[in-house]
PDB file of C-alpha atoms in Angstrom:
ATOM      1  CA  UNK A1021      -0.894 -10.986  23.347  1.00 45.00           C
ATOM      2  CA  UNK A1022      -3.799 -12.910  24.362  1.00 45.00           C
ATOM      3  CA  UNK A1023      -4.386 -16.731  23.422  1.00 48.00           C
ATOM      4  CA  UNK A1024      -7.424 -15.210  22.156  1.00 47.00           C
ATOM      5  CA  UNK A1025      -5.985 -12.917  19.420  1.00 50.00           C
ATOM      6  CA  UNK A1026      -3.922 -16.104  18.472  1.00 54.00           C
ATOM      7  CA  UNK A1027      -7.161 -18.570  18.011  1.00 62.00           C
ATOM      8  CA  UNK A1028      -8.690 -15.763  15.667  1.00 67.00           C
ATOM      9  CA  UNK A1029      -6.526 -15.373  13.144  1.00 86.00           C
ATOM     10  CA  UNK A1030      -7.736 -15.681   9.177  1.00 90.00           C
ATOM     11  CA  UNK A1031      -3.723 -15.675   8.052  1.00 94.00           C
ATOM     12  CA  UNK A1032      -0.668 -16.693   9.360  1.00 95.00           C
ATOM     13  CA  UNK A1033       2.466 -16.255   7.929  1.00 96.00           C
ATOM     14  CA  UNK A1034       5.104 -18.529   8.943  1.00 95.00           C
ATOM     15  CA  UNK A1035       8.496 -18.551   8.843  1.00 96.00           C
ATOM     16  CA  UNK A1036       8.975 -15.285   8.344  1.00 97.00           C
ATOM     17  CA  UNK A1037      12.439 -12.990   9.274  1.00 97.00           C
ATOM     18  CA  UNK A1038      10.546  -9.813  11.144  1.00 97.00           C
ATOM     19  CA  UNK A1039      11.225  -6.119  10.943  1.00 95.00           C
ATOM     20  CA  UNK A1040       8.990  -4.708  13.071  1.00 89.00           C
ATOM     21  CA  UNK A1041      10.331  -0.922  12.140  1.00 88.00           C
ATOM     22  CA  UNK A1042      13.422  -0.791  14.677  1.00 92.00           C
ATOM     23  CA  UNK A1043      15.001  -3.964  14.252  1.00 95.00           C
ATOM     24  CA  UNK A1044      14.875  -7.384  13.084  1.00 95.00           C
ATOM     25  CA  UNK A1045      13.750 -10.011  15.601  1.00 95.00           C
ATOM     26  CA  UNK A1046      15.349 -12.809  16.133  1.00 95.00           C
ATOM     27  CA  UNK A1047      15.101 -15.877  14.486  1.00 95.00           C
ATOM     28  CA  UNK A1048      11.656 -16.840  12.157  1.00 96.00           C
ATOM     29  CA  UNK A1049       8.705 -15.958  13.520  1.00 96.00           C
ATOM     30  CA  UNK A1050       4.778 -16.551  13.307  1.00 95.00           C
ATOM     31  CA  UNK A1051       2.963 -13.341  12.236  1.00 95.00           C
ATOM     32  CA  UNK A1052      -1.399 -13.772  12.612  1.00 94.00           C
ATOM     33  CA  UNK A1053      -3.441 -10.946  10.833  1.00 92.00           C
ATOM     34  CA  UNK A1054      -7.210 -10.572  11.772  1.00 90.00           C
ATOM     35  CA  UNK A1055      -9.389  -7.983   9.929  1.00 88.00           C
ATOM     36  CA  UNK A1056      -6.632  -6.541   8.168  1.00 84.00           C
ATOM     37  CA  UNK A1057      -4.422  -5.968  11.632  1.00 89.00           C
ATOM     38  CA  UNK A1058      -1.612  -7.895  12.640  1.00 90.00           C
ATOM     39  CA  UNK A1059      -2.824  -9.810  16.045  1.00 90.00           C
ATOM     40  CA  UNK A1060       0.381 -11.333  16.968  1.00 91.00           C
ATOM     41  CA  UNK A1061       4.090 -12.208  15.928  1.00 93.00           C
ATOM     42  CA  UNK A1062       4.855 -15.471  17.893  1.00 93.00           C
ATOM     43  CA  UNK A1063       7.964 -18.031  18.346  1.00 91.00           C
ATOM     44  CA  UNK A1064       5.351 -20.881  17.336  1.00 85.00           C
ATOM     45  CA  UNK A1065       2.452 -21.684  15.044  1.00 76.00           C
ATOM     46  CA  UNK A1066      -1.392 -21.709  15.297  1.00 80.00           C
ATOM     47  CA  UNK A1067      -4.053 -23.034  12.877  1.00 80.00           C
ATOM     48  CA  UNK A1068      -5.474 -20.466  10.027  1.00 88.00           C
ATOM     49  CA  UNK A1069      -8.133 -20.439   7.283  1.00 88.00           C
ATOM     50  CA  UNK A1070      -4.860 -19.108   4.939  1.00 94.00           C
ATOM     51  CA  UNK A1071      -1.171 -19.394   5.441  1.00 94.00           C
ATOM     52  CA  UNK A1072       1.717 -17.795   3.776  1.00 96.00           C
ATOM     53  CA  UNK A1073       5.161 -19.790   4.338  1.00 96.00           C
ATOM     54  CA  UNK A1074       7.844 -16.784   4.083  1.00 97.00           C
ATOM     55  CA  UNK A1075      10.890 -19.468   3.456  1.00 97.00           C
ATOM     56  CA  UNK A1076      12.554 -16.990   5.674  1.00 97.00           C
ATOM     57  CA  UNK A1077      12.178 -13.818   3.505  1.00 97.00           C
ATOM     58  CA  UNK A1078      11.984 -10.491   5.243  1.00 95.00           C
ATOM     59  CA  UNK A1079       7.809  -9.138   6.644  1.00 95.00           C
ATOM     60  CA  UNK A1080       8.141  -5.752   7.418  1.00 93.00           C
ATOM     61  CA  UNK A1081       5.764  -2.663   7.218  1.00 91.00           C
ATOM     62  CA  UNK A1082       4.838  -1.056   4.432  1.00 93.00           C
ATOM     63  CA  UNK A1083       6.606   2.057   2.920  1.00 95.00           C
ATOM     64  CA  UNK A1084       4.759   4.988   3.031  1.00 96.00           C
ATOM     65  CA  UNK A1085       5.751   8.099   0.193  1.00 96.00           C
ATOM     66  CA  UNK A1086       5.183  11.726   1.296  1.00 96.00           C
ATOM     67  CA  UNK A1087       5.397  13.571  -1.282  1.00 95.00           C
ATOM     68  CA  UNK A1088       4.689  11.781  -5.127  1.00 94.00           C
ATOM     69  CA  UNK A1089       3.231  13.530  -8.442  1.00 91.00           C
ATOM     70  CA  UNK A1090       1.081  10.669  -9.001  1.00 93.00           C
ATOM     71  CA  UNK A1091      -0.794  12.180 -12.066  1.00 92.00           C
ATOM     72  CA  UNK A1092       0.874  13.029 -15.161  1.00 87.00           C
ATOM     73  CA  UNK A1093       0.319  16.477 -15.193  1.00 80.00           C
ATOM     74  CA  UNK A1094       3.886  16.933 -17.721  1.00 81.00           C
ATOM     75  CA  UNK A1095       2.307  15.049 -21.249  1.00 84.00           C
ATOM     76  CA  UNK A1096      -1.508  15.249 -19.903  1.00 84.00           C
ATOM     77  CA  UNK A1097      -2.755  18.652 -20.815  1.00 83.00           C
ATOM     78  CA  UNK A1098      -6.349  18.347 -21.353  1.00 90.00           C
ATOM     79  CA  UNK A1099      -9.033  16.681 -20.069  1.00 90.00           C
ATOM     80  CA  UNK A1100      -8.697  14.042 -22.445  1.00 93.00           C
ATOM     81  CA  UNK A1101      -5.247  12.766 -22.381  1.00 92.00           C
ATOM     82  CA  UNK A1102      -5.532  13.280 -18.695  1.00 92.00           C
ATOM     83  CA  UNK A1103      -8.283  10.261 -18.965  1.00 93.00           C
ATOM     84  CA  UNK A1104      -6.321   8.375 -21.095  1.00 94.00           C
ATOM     85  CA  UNK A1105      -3.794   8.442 -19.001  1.00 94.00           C
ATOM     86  CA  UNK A1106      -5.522   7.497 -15.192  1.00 94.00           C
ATOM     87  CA  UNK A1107      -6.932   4.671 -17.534  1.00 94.00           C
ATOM     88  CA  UNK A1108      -3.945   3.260 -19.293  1.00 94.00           C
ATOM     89  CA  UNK A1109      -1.050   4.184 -17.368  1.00 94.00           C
ATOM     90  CA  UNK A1110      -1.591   5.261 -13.341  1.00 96.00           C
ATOM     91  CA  UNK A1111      -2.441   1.575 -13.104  1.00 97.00           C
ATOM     92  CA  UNK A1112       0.880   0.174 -14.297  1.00 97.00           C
ATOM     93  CA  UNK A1113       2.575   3.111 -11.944  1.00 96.00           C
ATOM     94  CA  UNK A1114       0.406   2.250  -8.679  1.00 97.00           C
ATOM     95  CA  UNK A1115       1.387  -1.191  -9.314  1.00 97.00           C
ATOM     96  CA  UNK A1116       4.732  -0.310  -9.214  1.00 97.00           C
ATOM     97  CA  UNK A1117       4.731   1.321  -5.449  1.00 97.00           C
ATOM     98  CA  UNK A1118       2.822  -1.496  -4.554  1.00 96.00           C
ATOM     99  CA  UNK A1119       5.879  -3.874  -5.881  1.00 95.00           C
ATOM    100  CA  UNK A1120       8.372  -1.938  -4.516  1.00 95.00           C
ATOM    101  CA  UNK A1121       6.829  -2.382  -0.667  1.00 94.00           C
ATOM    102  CA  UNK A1122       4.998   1.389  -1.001  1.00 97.00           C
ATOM    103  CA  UNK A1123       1.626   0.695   0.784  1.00 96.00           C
ATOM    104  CA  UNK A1124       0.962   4.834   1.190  1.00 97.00           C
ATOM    105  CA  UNK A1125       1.238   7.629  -0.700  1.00 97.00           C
ATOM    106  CA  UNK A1126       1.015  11.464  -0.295  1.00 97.00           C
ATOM    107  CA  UNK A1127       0.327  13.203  -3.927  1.00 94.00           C
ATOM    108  CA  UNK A1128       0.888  16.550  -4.262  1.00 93.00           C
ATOM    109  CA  UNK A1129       0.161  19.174  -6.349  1.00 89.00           C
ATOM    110  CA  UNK A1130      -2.492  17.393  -8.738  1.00 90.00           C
ATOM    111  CA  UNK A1131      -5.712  18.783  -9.971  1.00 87.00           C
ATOM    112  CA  UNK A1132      -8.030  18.247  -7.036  1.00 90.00           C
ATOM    113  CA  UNK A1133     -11.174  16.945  -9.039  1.00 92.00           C
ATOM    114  CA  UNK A1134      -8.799  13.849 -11.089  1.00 93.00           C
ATOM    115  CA  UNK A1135      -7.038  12.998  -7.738  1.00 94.00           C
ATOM    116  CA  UNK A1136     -10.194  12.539  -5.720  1.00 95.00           C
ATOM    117  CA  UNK A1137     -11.441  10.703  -8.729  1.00 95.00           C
ATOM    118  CA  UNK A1138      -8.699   8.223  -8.542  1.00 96.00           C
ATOM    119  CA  UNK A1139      -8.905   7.645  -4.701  1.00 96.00           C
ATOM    120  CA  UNK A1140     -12.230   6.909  -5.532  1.00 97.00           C
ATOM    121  CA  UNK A1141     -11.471   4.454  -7.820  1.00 97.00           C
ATOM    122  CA  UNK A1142      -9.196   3.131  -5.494  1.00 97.00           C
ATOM    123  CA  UNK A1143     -11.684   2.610  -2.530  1.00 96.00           C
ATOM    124  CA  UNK A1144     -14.197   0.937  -5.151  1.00 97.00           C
ATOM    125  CA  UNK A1145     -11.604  -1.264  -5.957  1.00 96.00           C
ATOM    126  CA  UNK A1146     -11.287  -0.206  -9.492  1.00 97.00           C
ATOM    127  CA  UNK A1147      -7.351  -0.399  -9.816  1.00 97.00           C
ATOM    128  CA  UNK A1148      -5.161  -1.382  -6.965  1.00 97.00           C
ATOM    129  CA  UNK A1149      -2.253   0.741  -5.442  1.00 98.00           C
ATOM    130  CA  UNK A1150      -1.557   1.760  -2.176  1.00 98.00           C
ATOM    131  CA  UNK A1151      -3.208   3.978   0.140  1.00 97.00           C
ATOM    132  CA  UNK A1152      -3.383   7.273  -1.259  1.00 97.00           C
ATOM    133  CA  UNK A1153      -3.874  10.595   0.640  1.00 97.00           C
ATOM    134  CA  UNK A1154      -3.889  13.973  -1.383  1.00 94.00           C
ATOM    135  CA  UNK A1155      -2.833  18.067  -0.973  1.00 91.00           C
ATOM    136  CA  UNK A1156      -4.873  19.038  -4.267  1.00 77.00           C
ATOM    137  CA  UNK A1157      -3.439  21.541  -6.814  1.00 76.00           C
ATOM    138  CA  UNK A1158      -0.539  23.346  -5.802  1.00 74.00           C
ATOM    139  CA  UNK A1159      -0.190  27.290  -5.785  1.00 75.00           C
ATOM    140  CA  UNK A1160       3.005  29.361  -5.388  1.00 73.00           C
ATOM    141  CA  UNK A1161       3.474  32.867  -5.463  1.00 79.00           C
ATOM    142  CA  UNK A1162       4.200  34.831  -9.132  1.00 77.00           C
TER     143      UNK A1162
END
């Protein structure tokens, strides 16, 4: 890591115990993000516009969910209640993954046209959930 990457970041979380996906690091450590990408984990700090002070709870990446039924395709029949429900209740469940550490999801199986809607929504900024990729409407044979 360059001194560089270390003068440029906009957060820093300090003090934070570090799973980096293999194991946990040792000790607390400094972790800088720039543009939405970590640019360093460090033994020490630096100065940042924003910092986070982790009290020594655990930073680790996000969880990522292959294979979810995001939309209620069970109660939502129609068009309609299918609305009703992307309006009134997908936020509370995209919350939820979010809560839970999920930062990606895989959906599969749901109606092409309302899941593209909703990762729409998503990119707009509309609701908030986690990153959501999509198979489309599922087909088996008779």
């Amino acid at each position: 890591m360059s001194e560089e990457n270390r003068m440029a970041c906009a957060l820093l979380i300090k003090n934070a115990r570090v799973f980096d996906g293999s194991a946990v690091r040792e000790g607390l450590s400094f972790v800088g993000i720039a543009d939405n990408k970590i640019g360093f984990v460090a033994g020490s700090a630096v100065s940042a516009s924003r910092e986070i002070d982790a009290a020594g709870r655990f930073l680790m990446p996000g969880l990522i969910d292959c294979h979810i039924h995001l939309l209620n395709m069970w109660t939502a029949k129609d068009e309609t209640t299918m609305a009703a429900d992307i309006e009134r209740e997908l936020p509370k469940r995209l919350n939820d993954f979010l809560t839970a550490g999920v930062t990606t999801v895989k959906s599969v199986g749901d109606s092409e046209e309302d899941i593209l809607r909703v990762r729409e929504m998503l990119a707009r900024g509309d609701i908030a959930g986690p990153r959501l990729f999509a198979t489309g409407a599922a087909f088996a044979a008779p």
